């Protein structure tokens, strides 16, 4: 199914920002359930934000090194059908969870990364992010675009993340041709607080650069 590059806005913490994402046409919104993150949000609060939106974009729950039971519990509370997994989650756990959820496996372009590593997660979409020794997402650092481009052949749906802003997202889309782009810190005035002008400019720049790709779109 042909569709333009989709846009995921991650690290939402409040209703005002979520409404802005919907009004500006974001395809996906992400909520961080990793307690050590400055963008952490309680699943029940995320549920309230999502349920109050005028239309329902595809909502994603972000987890780091969480066990399947915790993922299921928090996803149920938040009312989510998609989970994004960072850290050391195994391919086996991802495959099991993929029977219940749409799973996004997040991988970073560290020194050990090889594009074919993404083939270990055939039941998942893959998010390629920049490597940081401590942070899991929202680093503001740019990932290896050439490695992300090479990973496209091994994945069913690739989301490009890491250091994207309204200034470079167009170049990133041209260089990688991902199925979706993900932004967090690049449109913030503070961790978890979105700058609505930057958000609008990011979405406009991404739409202007978007090629038509074949992928299963994120839709409720």
Tab-separated table of C-alpha atoms in Angstrom:
chain	number	residue	atom	x	y	z
A	1	UNK	CA	0.000	0.000	0.000
A	2	UNK	CA	1.559	3.295	-1.077
A	3	UNK	CA	1.839	5.965	1.592
A	4	UNK	CA	3.989	9.019	2.292
A	5	UNK	CA	6.624	8.999	4.994
A	6	UNK	CA	4.834	8.867	8.321
A	7	UNK	CA	5.615	11.046	11.325
A	8	UNK	CA	5.952	9.955	14.935
A	9	UNK	CA	6.145	12.494	17.765
A	10	UNK	CA	7.566	10.898	20.890
A	11	UNK	CA	7.925	11.819	24.544
A	12	UNK	CA	4.500	13.392	25.044
A	13	UNK	CA	3.617	14.292	28.617
A	14	UNK	CA	0.563	16.541	28.391
A	15	UNK	CA	-2.762	16.988	26.616
A	16	UNK	CA	-1.877	20.330	25.043
A	17	UNK	CA	1.001	18.849	23.085
A	18	UNK	CA	-1.019	15.775	22.125
A	19	UNK	CA	-3.787	17.969	20.688
A	20	UNK	CA	-1.207	19.937	18.695
A	21	UNK	CA	0.145	16.700	17.230
A	22	UNK	CA	-3.347	15.680	16.116
A	23	UNK	CA	-4.180	19.087	14.673
A	24	UNK	CA	-0.923	19.211	12.708
A	25	UNK	CA	-1.365	15.722	11.292
A	26	UNK	CA	1.111	13.484	13.104
A	27	UNK	CA	0.577	9.792	12.346
A	28	UNK	CA	1.890	8.437	15.651
A	29	UNK	CA	2.400	9.751	19.177
A	30	UNK	CA	4.644	8.128	21.768
A	31	UNK	CA	4.434	7.945	25.563
A	32	UNK	CA	7.487	6.998	27.608
A	33	UNK	CA	6.899	4.465	30.387
A	34	UNK	CA	10.584	4.263	31.402
A	35	UNK	CA	10.735	5.693	34.921
A	36	UNK	CA	14.289	7.031	34.565
A	37	UNK	CA	13.322	9.180	31.601
A	38	UNK	CA	12.626	12.916	32.097
A	39	UNK	CA	9.634	12.312	29.825
A	40	UNK	CA	8.141	9.516	31.928
A	41	UNK	CA	4.369	9.474	32.160
A	42	UNK	CA	2.054	7.220	34.149
A	43	UNK	CA	0.127	4.847	31.846
A	44	UNK	CA	-3.218	5.937	33.320
A	45	UNK	CA	-2.434	9.591	32.583
A	46	UNK	CA	-1.457	8.679	29.024
A	47	UNK	CA	-4.788	6.872	28.681
A	48	UNK	CA	-6.667	9.994	29.733
A	49	UNK	CA	-4.785	12.130	27.221
A	50	UNK	CA	-5.416	9.685	24.372
A	51	UNK	CA	-9.106	9.219	25.165
A	52	UNK	CA	-9.685	12.984	25.168
A	53	UNK	CA	-8.264	13.554	21.677
A	54	UNK	CA	-10.768	14.544	18.958
A	55	UNK	CA	-9.325	11.906	16.643
A	56	UNK	CA	-7.149	8.964	17.584
A	57	UNK	CA	-3.631	8.828	16.131
A	58	UNK	CA	-1.668	5.611	16.546
A	59	UNK	CA	-0.378	5.706	20.136
A	60	UNK	CA	2.841	3.936	21.101
A	61	UNK	CA	4.130	2.948	24.551
A	62	UNK	CA	7.913	3.166	24.999
A	63	UNK	CA	9.658	0.655	27.279
A	64	UNK	CA	13.290	0.024	28.263
A	65	UNK	CA	14.430	-3.414	29.480
A	66	UNK	CA	10.893	-4.193	30.610
A	67	UNK	CA	9.708	-7.772	31.000
A	68	UNK	CA	6.692	-8.935	28.975
A	69	UNK	CA	4.375	-8.933	32.007
A	70	UNK	CA	5.152	-5.282	32.754
A	71	UNK	CA	4.702	-4.357	29.093
A	72	UNK	CA	1.317	-6.070	28.921
A	73	UNK	CA	0.177	-4.469	32.184
A	74	UNK	CA	1.099	-0.903	31.262
A	75	UNK	CA	-0.138	-1.236	27.684
A	76	UNK	CA	-3.509	-2.439	28.949
A	77	UNK	CA	-3.801	0.459	31.400
A	78	UNK	CA	-2.908	2.964	28.671
A	79	UNK	CA	-5.112	1.241	26.090
A	80	UNK	CA	-2.274	0.779	23.578
A	81	UNK	CA	-1.876	-1.716	20.758
A	82	UNK	CA	1.698	-0.758	19.866
A	83	UNK	CA	4.845	-0.988	22.015
A	84	UNK	CA	8.359	0.293	21.337
A	85	UNK	CA	11.111	-1.744	22.985
A	86	UNK	CA	14.580	-0.438	23.857
A	87	UNK	CA	17.431	-2.169	25.631
A	88	UNK	CA	18.124	-5.886	25.751
A	89	UNK	CA	14.760	-7.355	24.762
A	90	UNK	CA	15.436	-10.620	22.913
A	91	UNK	CA	14.122	-11.542	19.469
A	92	UNK	CA	12.120	-14.332	21.114
A	93	UNK	CA	10.373	-11.925	23.499
A	94	UNK	CA	9.673	-9.560	20.614
A	95	UNK	CA	8.112	-12.356	18.569
A	96	UNK	CA	5.920	-13.384	21.497
A	97	UNK	CA	4.739	-9.832	22.100
A	98	UNK	CA	4.141	-9.382	18.365
A	99	UNK	CA	1.300	-11.889	18.674
A	100	UNK	CA	-0.527	-9.331	20.840
A	101	UNK	CA	0.855	-5.939	19.776
A	102	UNK	CA	2.433	-4.137	16.900
A	103	UNK	CA	6.040	-4.118	18.099
A	104	UNK	CA	8.700	-1.531	17.260
A	105	UNK	CA	12.170	-2.810	18.147
A	106	UNK	CA	14.545	0.108	18.749
A	107	UNK	CA	18.200	-0.385	17.825
A	108	UNK	CA	21.079	2.084	17.994
A	109	UNK	CA	23.882	2.597	15.506
A	110	UNK	CA	26.688	1.930	17.967
A	111	UNK	CA	30.105	0.561	17.003
A	112	UNK	CA	28.775	-3.017	16.962
A	113	UNK	CA	25.710	-2.299	14.843
A	114	UNK	CA	25.384	-4.020	11.494
A	115	UNK	CA	22.367	-3.391	9.222
A	116	UNK	CA	21.622	-7.125	9.001
A	117	UNK	CA	21.095	-7.233	12.782
A	118	UNK	CA	17.606	-5.914	12.102
A	119	UNK	CA	16.719	-9.194	10.369
A	120	UNK	CA	16.606	-10.851	13.818
A	121	UNK	CA	13.226	-9.148	14.361
A	122	UNK	CA	11.080	-10.256	11.392
A	123	UNK	CA	7.822	-9.836	13.310
A	124	UNK	CA	8.627	-6.259	14.299
A	125	UNK	CA	9.034	-2.820	12.852
A	126	UNK	CA	12.483	-1.374	13.533
A	127	UNK	CA	13.431	2.059	14.841
A	128	UNK	CA	17.024	3.136	14.203
A	129	UNK	CA	18.342	5.626	16.754
A	130	UNK	CA	21.660	7.184	17.733
A	131	UNK	CA	23.792	5.458	20.343
A	132	UNK	CA	24.153	6.984	23.791
A	133	UNK	CA	25.828	5.167	26.721
A	134	UNK	CA	23.129	6.218	29.193
A	135	UNK	CA	20.034	7.569	27.438
A	136	UNK	CA	17.427	5.549	25.539
A	137	UNK	CA	15.966	7.966	23.027
A	138	UNK	CA	15.653	11.736	23.200
A	139	UNK	CA	19.434	12.161	23.000
A	140	UNK	CA	19.456	14.840	20.314
A	141	UNK	CA	22.283	12.973	18.592
A	142	UNK	CA	22.120	11.973	14.929
A	143	UNK	CA	22.315	8.302	14.031
A	144	UNK	CA	24.296	6.791	11.151
A	145	UNK	CA	22.042	7.482	8.154
A	146	UNK	CA	24.009	5.200	5.831
A	147	UNK	CA	23.601	2.282	8.242
A	148	UNK	CA	19.890	3.041	8.547
A	149	UNK	CA	19.541	3.108	4.780
A	150	UNK	CA	21.316	-0.256	4.503
A	151	UNK	CA	18.965	-1.730	7.123
A	152	UNK	CA	15.925	-0.974	4.966
A	153	UNK	CA	16.363	-4.195	2.988
A	154	UNK	CA	16.055	-6.295	6.162
A	155	UNK	CA	12.972	-4.667	7.676
A	156	UNK	CA	9.269	-4.512	6.868
A	157	UNK	CA	8.902	-0.980	8.295
A	158	UNK	CA	11.793	1.288	9.300
A	159	UNK	CA	11.475	4.364	11.515
A	160	UNK	CA	14.399	6.795	11.460
A	161	UNK	CA	15.138	8.575	14.732
A	162	UNK	CA	18.030	10.360	16.402
A	163	UNK	CA	18.737	14.088	16.310
A	164	UNK	CA	16.061	15.000	13.778
A	165	UNK	CA	14.832	18.595	13.602
A	166	UNK	CA	12.945	20.729	11.116
A	167	UNK	CA	16.360	21.681	9.659
A	168	UNK	CA	17.595	18.176	8.811
A	169	UNK	CA	14.525	15.949	8.509
A	170	UNK	CA	14.200	16.661	4.785
A	171	UNK	CA	17.800	15.631	4.157
A	172	UNK	CA	17.311	12.556	6.331
A	173	UNK	CA	14.272	11.445	4.348
A	174	UNK	CA	16.116	11.914	1.063
A	175	UNK	CA	19.179	10.032	2.346
A	176	UNK	CA	17.421	7.102	4.016
A	177	UNK	CA	13.902	6.956	2.497
A	178	UNK	CA	12.469	5.530	5.745
A	179	UNK	CA	8.868	4.499	6.160
A	180	UNK	CA	8.580	6.934	9.084
A	181	UNK	CA	10.566	9.532	11.008
A	182	UNK	CA	10.565	9.982	14.781
A	183	UNK	CA	11.277	13.186	16.691
A	184	UNK	CA	11.459	13.941	20.403
A	185	UNK	CA	14.029	16.391	21.755
A	186	UNK	CA	14.395	18.144	18.387
A	187	UNK	CA	11.058	19.942	18.833
A	188	UNK	CA	11.171	20.610	22.585
A	189	UNK	CA	11.543	23.764	24.647
A	190	UNK	CA	12.275	21.515	27.664
A	191	UNK	CA	12.232	17.727	28.196
A	192	UNK	CA	8.636	16.606	27.680
A	193	UNK	CA	7.423	20.055	26.593
A	194	UNK	CA	6.928	20.504	22.848
A	195	UNK	CA	7.573	23.743	21.003
A	196	UNK	CA	4.494	23.958	18.791
A	197	UNK	CA	6.141	26.163	16.173
A	198	UNK	CA	9.045	23.728	15.874
A	199	UNK	CA	6.533	20.869	15.748
A	200	UNK	CA	4.656	22.509	12.886
A	201	UNK	CA	7.872	23.272	11.002
A	202	UNK	CA	9.100	19.697	11.473
A	203	UNK	CA	5.902	18.182	10.112
A	204	UNK	CA	5.861	20.616	7.175
A	205	UNK	CA	9.491	19.847	6.304
A	206	UNK	CA	8.906	16.097	6.536
A	207	UNK	CA	5.801	16.265	4.351
A	208	UNK	CA	7.615	18.373	1.751
A	209	UNK	CA	10.434	15.813	1.470
A	210	UNK	CA	8.330	12.666	1.685
A	211	UNK	CA	8.651	10.132	-1.115
A	212	UNK	CA	5.917	7.577	-1.671
A	213	UNK	CA	6.857	4.263	-0.061
A	214	UNK	CA	5.237	0.862	0.258
A	215	UNK	CA	4.470	0.074	3.872
A	216	UNK	CA	1.609	-0.803	6.159
A	217	UNK	CA	0.471	2.545	7.585
A	218	UNK	CA	-0.075	3.077	11.271
A	219	UNK	CA	-3.784	3.623	11.694
A	220	UNK	CA	-6.202	2.810	14.479
